[in-house]
XYZ file of C-alpha atoms in Angstrom:
592
model
C 2.678 7.682 47.244
C 4.283 5.990 50.245
C 6.054 8.050 52.925
C 9.308 7.526 50.959
C 7.611 8.839 47.818
C 7.516 5.421 46.101
C 4.225 4.575 44.395
C 2.456 1.962 46.547
C 1.165 -1.267 45.026
C -2.489 -1.597 44.172
C -4.541 -3.572 46.676
C -5.992 -5.627 43.803
C -3.954 -8.238 41.960
C -5.119 -10.281 38.993
C -4.503 -13.469 40.948
C -3.261 -14.123 44.487
C 0.374 -14.652 45.294
C 0.200 -18.324 46.202
C 1.768 -19.545 49.426
C 2.294 -23.015 50.850
C 4.856 -25.486 52.097
C 4.696 -28.375 49.584
C 5.673 -27.062 46.171
C 5.132 -24.256 43.669
C 5.332 -24.107 39.896
C 4.824 -21.167 37.549
C 5.192 -20.995 33.797
C 4.006 -19.303 30.626
C 1.423 -22.049 29.953
C -1.108 -23.494 32.380
C -0.611 -27.045 31.117
C 3.139 -26.981 31.716
C 2.530 -25.564 35.191
C -0.025 -28.292 35.937
C 2.344 -31.008 34.726
C 5.162 -29.677 36.903
C 2.849 -29.670 39.919
C 1.677 -33.193 39.068
C 5.281 -34.370 39.180
C 5.718 -32.795 42.614
C 2.543 -34.496 43.796
C 3.919 -37.853 42.627
C 7.070 -37.400 44.706
C 9.349 -35.849 42.126
C 11.569 -32.937 43.048
C 11.768 -29.468 41.471
C 14.213 -30.653 38.811
C 12.028 -33.575 37.733
C 9.070 -31.195 37.605
C 10.846 -28.503 35.587
C 12.091 -31.085 33.065
C 8.630 -32.586 32.589
C 7.138 -29.129 32.192
C 9.909 -28.175 29.780
C 9.185 -31.070 27.426
C 5.469 -30.232 27.553
C 6.248 -26.639 26.540
C 7.606 -28.029 23.245
C 4.130 -29.369 22.503
C 1.813 -26.705 23.937
C 3.790 -23.596 22.904
C 5.375 -24.775 19.629
C 5.410 -21.263 18.160
C 7.519 -20.097 21.095
C 10.032 -22.897 21.644
C 10.930 -26.345 20.400
C 13.265 -29.281 20.994
C 15.568 -27.997 18.237
C 16.185 -24.788 20.187
C 18.070 -23.662 23.274
C 17.659 -22.664 26.902
C 19.334 -20.887 29.803
C 18.602 -21.847 33.391
C 19.618 -21.066 36.949
C 19.092 -23.615 39.699
C 20.061 -24.236 43.298
C 19.772 -27.546 45.149
C 18.619 -27.170 48.725
C 22.061 -28.015 50.107
C 24.025 -25.710 47.786
C 25.371 -22.324 48.849
C 25.004 -20.629 45.462
C 23.064 -21.184 42.231
C 24.475 -22.759 39.072
C 23.881 -21.833 35.436
C 22.355 -24.537 33.236
C 23.954 -23.743 29.880
C 21.749 -24.991 27.053
C 22.972 -22.698 24.275
C 24.590 -24.572 21.378
C 27.561 -23.217 19.467
C 27.927 -22.421 15.776
C 28.652 -25.461 13.573
C 32.063 -25.913 11.963
C 30.697 -24.792 8.592
C 29.183 -21.573 9.935
C 31.959 -19.178 8.982
C 31.730 -15.519 8.058
C 33.283 -16.365 4.693
C 30.575 -18.922 3.958
C 27.766 -16.444 4.634
C 29.362 -13.472 2.878
C 30.176 -15.701 -0.081
C 26.465 -16.273 -0.506
C 25.706 -12.580 -0.726
C 24.533 -12.182 2.873
C 25.379 -9.228 5.100
C 23.475 -10.606 8.086
C 22.776 -14.120 9.298
C 19.207 -14.809 8.095
C 16.435 -14.716 10.677
C 14.655 -17.797 9.331
C 16.031 -20.919 7.653
C 18.420 -23.741 8.498
C 21.560 -21.752 7.741
C 20.980 -19.875 11.026
C 20.850 -23.044 13.150
C 23.211 -23.408 16.086
C 23.830 -26.857 17.559
C 20.542 -27.752 19.322
C 21.098 -27.838 23.073
C 17.721 -27.574 24.839
C 16.936 -31.297 25.042
C 20.475 -32.117 26.111
C 20.311 -29.478 28.848
C 17.020 -30.812 30.232
C 18.461 -34.331 30.298
C 21.690 -33.155 31.952
C 19.699 -31.437 34.716
C 17.546 -34.540 35.127
C 20.577 -36.845 35.349
C 22.451 -34.888 37.980
C 19.704 -33.362 40.111
C 16.438 -35.118 39.352
C 15.206 -38.494 40.588
C 12.917 -39.695 37.798
C 13.631 -41.679 34.652
C 13.518 -40.187 31.164
C 10.459 -42.324 30.414
C 8.513 -40.903 33.354
C 9.531 -37.307 32.662
C 8.597 -37.331 28.967
C 5.395 -39.356 29.410
C 3.271 -36.199 29.683
C 4.681 -34.688 26.493
C 4.239 -38.005 24.643
C 0.569 -38.092 25.621
C -0.064 -34.544 24.371
C 1.901 -35.075 21.160
C 0.014 -38.281 20.364
C -3.509 -37.472 21.566
C -3.305 -33.785 20.771
C -3.393 -30.553 22.728
C -5.712 -27.573 22.096
C -3.910 -25.077 19.874
C -3.417 -21.673 21.450
C -4.948 -18.699 19.612
C -1.466 -17.186 19.375
C -0.124 -20.417 17.846
C -2.911 -20.465 15.284
C -2.230 -16.802 14.479
C 1.475 -17.529 14.040
C 0.715 -20.378 11.658
C -1.563 -18.036 9.731
C 1.216 -15.476 9.324
C 3.617 -18.032 7.841
C 1.064 -20.137 5.945
C 2.142 -18.873 2.526
C 5.803 -19.514 3.337
C 4.870 -23.060 4.339
C 2.734 -23.686 1.256
C 5.171 -22.183 -1.229
C 8.540 -23.181 0.190
C 8.487 -25.190 3.433
C 6.084 -27.940 2.405
C 7.138 -30.266 5.236
C 6.001 -27.558 7.671
C 2.742 -27.259 5.763
C 2.215 -31.010 6.159
C 2.468 -30.698 9.953
C 0.897 -27.309 10.642
C -1.675 -26.879 7.850
C -3.839 -29.996 8.074
C -5.899 -30.251 4.914
C -4.071 -27.205 3.605
C -5.822 -24.808 5.956
C -4.725 -22.807 8.994
C -5.992 -24.748 12.026
C -8.574 -23.104 14.241
C -7.639 -21.885 17.699
C -8.626 -24.518 20.217
C -8.450 -27.394 17.760
C -6.448 -30.447 18.789
C -3.026 -30.534 17.230
C -1.083 -33.790 17.106
C 2.579 -34.404 16.400
C 3.110 -38.170 16.198
C 6.621 -37.818 14.795
C 7.797 -35.910 17.867
C 6.035 -38.422 20.117
C 8.138 -41.061 18.363
C 11.307 -39.094 19.097
C 10.423 -38.947 22.787
C 9.698 -42.679 22.831
C 13.165 -43.276 21.372
C 14.684 -41.196 24.178
C 12.601 -42.987 26.814
C 13.724 -46.379 25.550
C 17.409 -45.586 25.116
C 20.015 -47.612 26.950
C 19.989 -51.032 28.527
C 17.164 -51.553 31.054
C 19.783 -53.047 33.344
C 21.796 -49.832 33.347
C 21.733 -47.458 36.293
C 19.567 -44.360 35.922
C 22.409 -41.981 35.025
C 23.683 -44.286 32.291
C 20.229 -44.540 30.726
C 19.906 -40.758 30.710
C 23.299 -40.468 29.042
C 22.115 -43.026 26.499
C 19.109 -40.815 25.820
C 21.432 -37.853 25.274
C 23.425 -39.901 22.767
C 20.260 -41.085 21.031
C 19.072 -37.491 20.692
C 22.261 -36.519 18.888
C 21.900 -39.540 16.588
C 18.357 -38.506 15.717
C 19.512 -35.021 14.797
C 21.482 -36.486 11.893
C 18.115 -36.539 10.075
C 17.867 -32.785 10.554
C 21.346 -32.272 9.147
C 20.512 -34.251 6.002
C 17.119 -32.626 5.525
C 18.333 -29.033 5.887
C 21.346 -29.662 3.666
C 18.936 -29.268 0.749
C 18.633 -25.608 -0.302
C 15.496 -23.948 1.030
C 14.074 -20.457 1.394
C 15.524 -18.117 4.018
C 14.385 -14.722 5.309
C 16.867 -13.167 2.890
C 14.503 -14.174 0.086
C 17.144 -16.534 -1.278
C 17.656 -20.282 -0.991
C 20.524 -21.798 0.955
C 21.557 -25.155 2.384
C 22.151 -25.539 6.099
C 25.659 -26.262 7.384
C 24.926 -28.247 10.553
C 26.567 -31.677 10.129
C 26.693 -34.905 12.165
C 30.315 -34.112 13.050
C 29.034 -31.068 14.979
C 26.934 -33.353 17.170
C 29.614 -35.686 18.521
C 29.889 -34.024 21.931
C 26.917 -33.136 24.165
C 26.516 -29.337 24.096
C 24.998 -28.630 27.534
C 27.026 -27.962 30.654
C 27.089 -26.109 33.960
C 28.729 -22.762 34.608
C 29.193 -20.399 37.530
C 26.974 -17.303 37.494
C 27.947 -13.660 37.860
C 26.485 -11.728 40.778
C 26.235 -8.258 42.276
C 24.828 -6.888 45.481
C 21.735 -4.682 45.455
C 20.258 -3.125 48.583
C 21.450 -5.975 50.807
C 20.564 -8.760 48.379
C 22.587 -10.763 45.865
C 21.393 -11.032 42.264
C 22.744 -13.796 39.990
C 22.823 -13.988 36.177
C 24.506 -16.000 33.434
C 27.757 -14.612 32.027
C 28.320 -12.354 29.004
C 27.424 -15.016 26.409
C 23.921 -14.003 27.537
C 22.610 -10.482 28.094
C 22.376 -11.123 31.846
C 25.275 -8.901 32.985
C 23.411 -5.890 31.560
C 20.830 -6.256 34.333
C 23.590 -6.502 36.930
C 25.183 -3.315 35.594
C 21.817 -1.536 35.662
C 21.260 -2.499 39.302
C 24.719 -1.250 40.252
C 24.100 2.082 38.516
C 20.708 2.518 40.179
C 21.508 1.291 43.697
C 22.535 4.590 45.404
C 19.902 6.763 43.726
C 16.942 8.044 45.786
C 14.036 5.613 45.968
C 11.756 7.897 43.945
C 14.158 7.708 41.010
C 13.778 3.939 41.038
C 9.998 4.098 40.725
C 8.780 3.107 37.225
C 5.348 4.600 37.997
C 6.637 8.187 37.981
C 7.928 10.206 35.049
C 11.298 10.766 36.754
C 11.677 7.109 37.659
C 10.570 5.820 34.256
C 12.967 8.243 32.544
C 15.842 7.136 34.786
C 15.184 3.457 34.108
C 14.983 3.973 30.348
C 18.204 5.986 30.224
C 20.061 3.413 32.326
C 18.767 0.604 30.120
C 20.058 2.438 27.040
C 23.511 2.627 28.603
C 23.765 -1.002 29.690
C 22.305 -2.342 26.446
C 24.870 -0.310 24.513
C 27.499 -2.026 26.647
C 25.893 -5.361 25.839
C 26.128 -4.710 22.112
C 29.657 -3.315 22.313
C 31.258 -5.941 24.536
C 29.198 -9.107 25.134
C 29.879 -12.413 23.399
C 31.542 -15.780 23.820
C 34.545 -15.402 26.129
C 33.837 -11.756 26.973
C 34.691 -10.457 30.446
C 31.850 -8.414 31.910
C 33.705 -7.654 35.155
C 35.179 -4.315 33.980
C 31.663 -3.048 33.228
C 30.645 -3.800 36.821
C 33.642 -2.027 38.361
C 33.015 0.950 40.644
C 34.731 3.429 38.347
C 32.709 2.426 35.289
C 29.432 2.269 37.200
C 30.027 5.723 38.687
C 30.846 7.171 35.281
C 27.755 5.608 33.734
C 25.571 7.004 36.501
C 26.864 10.490 35.683
C 25.734 10.034 32.075
C 22.038 9.927 33.023
C 20.738 13.224 31.679
C 17.543 15.176 32.204
C 16.422 14.491 28.629
C 16.259 11.377 26.465
C 19.563 10.620 24.824
C 19.450 9.818 21.128
C 23.067 8.624 21.070
C 24.436 5.096 21.229
C 26.836 5.435 24.158
C 28.897 2.434 25.277
C 31.301 2.666 28.193
C 35.036 2.708 27.555
C 36.742 1.006 30.506
C 40.526 1.345 30.675
C 42.185 -0.774 28.016
C 38.892 -1.649 26.290
C 37.551 -0.277 23.016
C 33.897 -0.796 22.130
C 32.873 -2.525 18.941
C 30.355 -0.341 17.145
C 27.518 -2.185 15.386
C 25.712 -0.689 12.395
C 22.834 1.481 13.616
C 20.085 0.574 11.160
C 16.924 2.621 11.577
C 14.850 0.480 9.209
C 14.974 -3.095 7.984
C 13.137 -5.523 5.790
C 10.522 -7.909 7.147
C 10.037 -11.577 6.340
C 7.767 -14.325 7.594
C 9.146 -16.433 10.412
C 11.987 -14.136 11.398
C 13.288 -12.968 14.729
C 12.176 -14.156 18.115
C 8.381 -14.054 18.304
C 8.386 -11.332 20.900
C 7.461 -7.632 20.855
C 7.262 -5.454 17.764
C 8.746 -1.964 17.633
C 5.205 -0.603 17.908
C 4.867 -2.323 21.260
C 2.453 -4.863 19.803
C 3.009 -8.339 21.172
C 3.662 -10.970 18.513
C 4.110 -13.751 21.063
C 6.939 -14.717 23.360
C 9.447 -17.385 24.218
C 8.738 -19.603 27.268
C 9.626 -19.707 30.932
C 9.173 -22.064 33.897
C 10.011 -21.800 37.619
C 9.671 -24.558 40.236
C 10.433 -24.842 43.949
C 9.811 -27.926 46.090
C 9.256 -28.712 49.764
C 12.917 -29.604 50.212
C 14.048 -26.168 49.059
C 15.317 -27.096 45.584
C 14.590 -24.236 43.172
C 15.007 -23.783 39.420
C 14.279 -21.169 36.757
C 14.601 -21.917 33.027
C 13.928 -19.886 29.882
C 13.589 -22.219 26.866
C 13.393 -20.772 23.364
C 14.346 -21.287 19.736
C 13.232 -24.041 17.426
C 9.782 -22.446 17.167
C 7.645 -23.798 14.339
C 8.331 -20.796 12.071
C 12.126 -20.809 12.386
C 13.083 -23.367 9.718
C 11.449 -26.197 7.743
C 10.045 -29.092 9.788
C 12.143 -32.252 9.657
C 9.443 -34.814 8.756
C 10.944 -37.786 10.585
C 11.334 -35.780 13.818
C 8.313 -33.468 13.869
C 10.501 -30.517 14.814
C 12.613 -27.795 13.286
C 15.952 -26.275 14.207
C 16.385 -22.871 15.803
C 17.888 -19.724 14.333
C 20.011 -18.392 17.195
C 22.974 -17.696 14.898
C 21.086 -14.610 13.694
C 22.453 -12.977 16.866
C 25.981 -13.286 15.479
C 27.555 -10.552 13.360
C 29.344 -11.141 10.074
C 32.172 -8.897 11.277
C 35.237 -10.567 12.729
C 35.890 -7.586 15.011
C 32.613 -8.010 16.904
C 32.739 -9.778 20.285
C 29.606 -11.576 19.053
C 31.030 -12.449 15.625
C 30.011 -15.664 13.915
C 32.749 -18.162 14.740
C 32.583 -21.957 14.525
C 32.497 -23.454 17.998
C 31.407 -20.185 19.622
C 27.999 -19.610 21.163
C 25.831 -16.802 19.829
C 25.164 -14.116 22.425
C 21.688 -15.112 23.530
C 18.883 -12.970 24.976
C 17.696 -15.766 27.305
C 18.178 -14.451 30.822
C 16.559 -15.926 33.976
C 17.399 -14.394 37.354
C 18.139 -15.688 40.855
C 18.075 -13.601 44.021
C 19.300 -14.327 47.533
C 17.418 -12.163 50.037
C 18.498 -13.271 53.499
C 17.022 -16.737 53.959
C 14.829 -16.313 50.893
C 15.728 -17.751 47.492
C 13.880 -16.320 44.470
C 13.794 -17.602 40.901
C 12.209 -15.513 38.155
C 12.272 -14.748 34.483
C 10.296 -13.876 31.392
C 10.195 -14.434 27.666
C 10.706 -11.371 25.514
C 14.008 -11.319 23.621
C 15.695 -7.939 24.118
C 12.997 -7.063 26.671
C 13.732 -9.900 29.109
C 16.023 -7.994 31.448
C 14.165 -4.763 30.734
C 10.945 -6.256 32.145
C 12.711 -7.930 35.058
C 14.327 -4.673 36.198
C 11.074 -2.869 37.154
C 9.867 -6.027 38.877
C 13.009 -6.244 41.006
C 12.934 -2.533 41.851
C 9.297 -2.673 42.891
C 9.962 -5.702 45.093
C 13.206 -4.567 46.713
C 12.727 -0.799 46.821
C 8.948 -0.399 46.794
C 8.149 -3.396 49.002
C 5.811 -5.058 46.500
C 5.100 -8.776 46.545
C 6.155 -10.608 43.410
C 2.552 -10.772 42.177
C 2.029 -7.047 42.780
C 5.240 -6.297 40.901
C 4.250 -8.548 37.993
C 0.814 -6.920 37.729
C 2.156 -3.365 37.850
C 2.365 -1.482 34.523
C 5.715 -1.570 32.792
C 7.732 -0.217 29.869
C 10.912 -0.795 27.875
C 13.243 0.953 25.473
C 13.722 0.233 21.768
C 17.042 2.118 21.839
C 19.221 -0.950 21.550
C 20.470 -2.835 18.525
C 17.868 -5.538 18.008
C 19.335 -8.954 18.651
C 17.213 -10.430 15.875
C 17.216 -10.003 12.119
C 17.062 -7.385 10.566
C 18.815 -5.837 13.625
C 17.424 -2.314 13.717
C 17.802 0.460 16.309
C 15.368 3.154 17.462
C 17.315 5.830 19.378
C 14.464 7.326 21.443
C 11.712 4.710 21.174
C 9.855 3.617 24.297
C 6.968 1.138 24.519
C 4.844 1.690 27.622
C 1.608 0.358 29.007
C -1.208 2.876 29.156
C -1.827 2.065 32.830
C 1.281 4.061 33.712
C -0.996 7.063 33.172
C -0.936 10.253 31.175
C 1.275 12.120 33.621
C 4.044 9.519 33.270
C 3.698 8.989 29.520
C 3.372 12.696 28.748
C 6.297 13.359 31.074
C 8.436 10.936 29.105
C 7.432 12.598 25.848
C 8.339 16.007 27.283
C 11.796 14.633 28.089
C 12.296 13.661 24.440
C 11.210 10.015 24.420
C 9.123 8.801 21.477
C 6.460 6.931 23.401
C 4.298 4.205 21.909
C 1.283 3.393 24.032
C 1.113 -0.392 23.992
C -2.261 -0.990 25.658
C -3.049 -1.725 29.269
C -1.778 -5.315 29.537
C 0.733 -6.045 26.798
C 4.341 -5.930 28.041
C 5.880 -8.755 30.039
C 5.417 -12.485 30.684
C 7.016 -12.682 34.122
C 6.741 -15.505 36.624
C 8.519 -16.264 39.881
C 8.752 -18.669 42.789
C 10.465 -18.336 46.134
C 11.307 -20.163 49.337
C 12.018 -18.822 52.823
C 14.424 -21.393 54.171
C 13.904 -20.137 57.712
C 10.160 -20.785 57.797
C 9.755 -23.317 54.995
C 7.112 -21.135 53.335
C 7.014 -21.252 49.547
C 5.343 -18.795 47.172
C 4.547 -18.502 43.485
C 3.404 -15.726 41.142
C 2.507 -15.619 37.461
C 1.761 -13.241 34.625
C -1.796 -12.335 33.558
C -0.608 -10.883 30.247
C -0.899 -13.323 27.370
C -3.806 -15.046 29.125
C -2.053 -18.398 29.395
C 0.557 -18.182 32.184
C -0.301 -19.639 35.573
C 1.174 -20.518 38.941
C -0.024 -23.352 41.109
C 1.027 -24.950 44.360
C 0.142 -25.751 47.924
């Protein structure tokens, strides 16, 4: 223990925290990180680099994200005073009504299949960021992804395993997916080259859009328009009935009329203070405000109660996470106002609800004039191939993740983006495009009283949740894949950095945990009132101490929870740093 009682960081880290003055990139895949750094080396800025890396992630982590999916980002140009949210979450199509789903015998939006597709927004968001803050052309940015899609990229073991899990679904029902992902009818071997010429063709169409005589911004806008035109093929293809996770066949409802307007835009973030710093998140159409509420609840507590490496600290964190995630499920959604949940009176009342033993109750706050919506608390649910976000099972076993990328450049531009959705197992592959649509609508409820109800034109309440921090002259961008665990894994990292004095790499390497006592954002939307997944490296005294307090602890192995990465810049000195996650054995940071 330190003099304050906080557990000190280990002297050893799995990789160094990189420092330099030129540029830093960190992501969930080494190839995407290397591409981002290559862009910086060729004179591109952080936004060019993040966009190039983002398109490469579609190719190298296809089981974790895709061009038919979504993203949430936070970014700050060097000359800006505050960060901006890059909103890449598409809304529900006009035909996605509660009546339509209920009329087909569904009580939940399916977790796999085209009926669950929101308007794809990831590609549009990358192009919007490139247009307004990058310097490169579309052709230059997508050239790396085109090369990997055409020549092939070694298939990750986790991608091969994912294909194996859905192989029968592909063979029996989604034959277009089988054509792309089961060459010769067999599950491809890990490390084998996988090619996607159809998606390379899509990227070439985007690169060639517009008149060569047009200015750069006009050509990027032409690429955005071309992308929406191409998606008409997806609408027609998924309009044919096909198998969903419900075990029944349905036609998709996404139509060309839903694609007239570009879906991506910028928004202002929410922020709170924490121990002299400012933490920024996207608004309550994401789960980001839950992390802000947790920080506000925890801020005045003694340092030792904010230490995840002690039984008392781990218990406190888990109980606070239960409270704020209940608030997420009761109040968050399109148009929701998270401000009352961050008010002093609510935060003080929530702090008083932290008990000495694990709560088994679902306990949302009730701010003045607000009544919580109460979701069904399902203890068990069915399973189906391809469903949910490929993240962490209730047992704590990792099934995969989403993706994440952070970049900072020598000028002080900094960006953090979490792309997801459109993974290869989400819906049938559209043959002409080499991609499938995402299933984010599964986060909507078929109950009109829910703040996250399925409503045409409304965004589903996403789990994607990058974080920005202002710490004096330092700007920090971080995030992780992980669905409902994203903010849960970021919280211990932030506490270890800003209370325990850890570097970002030390905080990433430190053992972590999360609660299962929230309503799962993904089909079949179950809830485990006292479940905790924890890494064994927390030690017997911590894990046994949690069990003694009433938590049902699942030991998840030594290195299984989290996919965090981060970059930072000290604007006073010009020093940059980068840190990346060893878990998953594919995330890397690089820079100089």
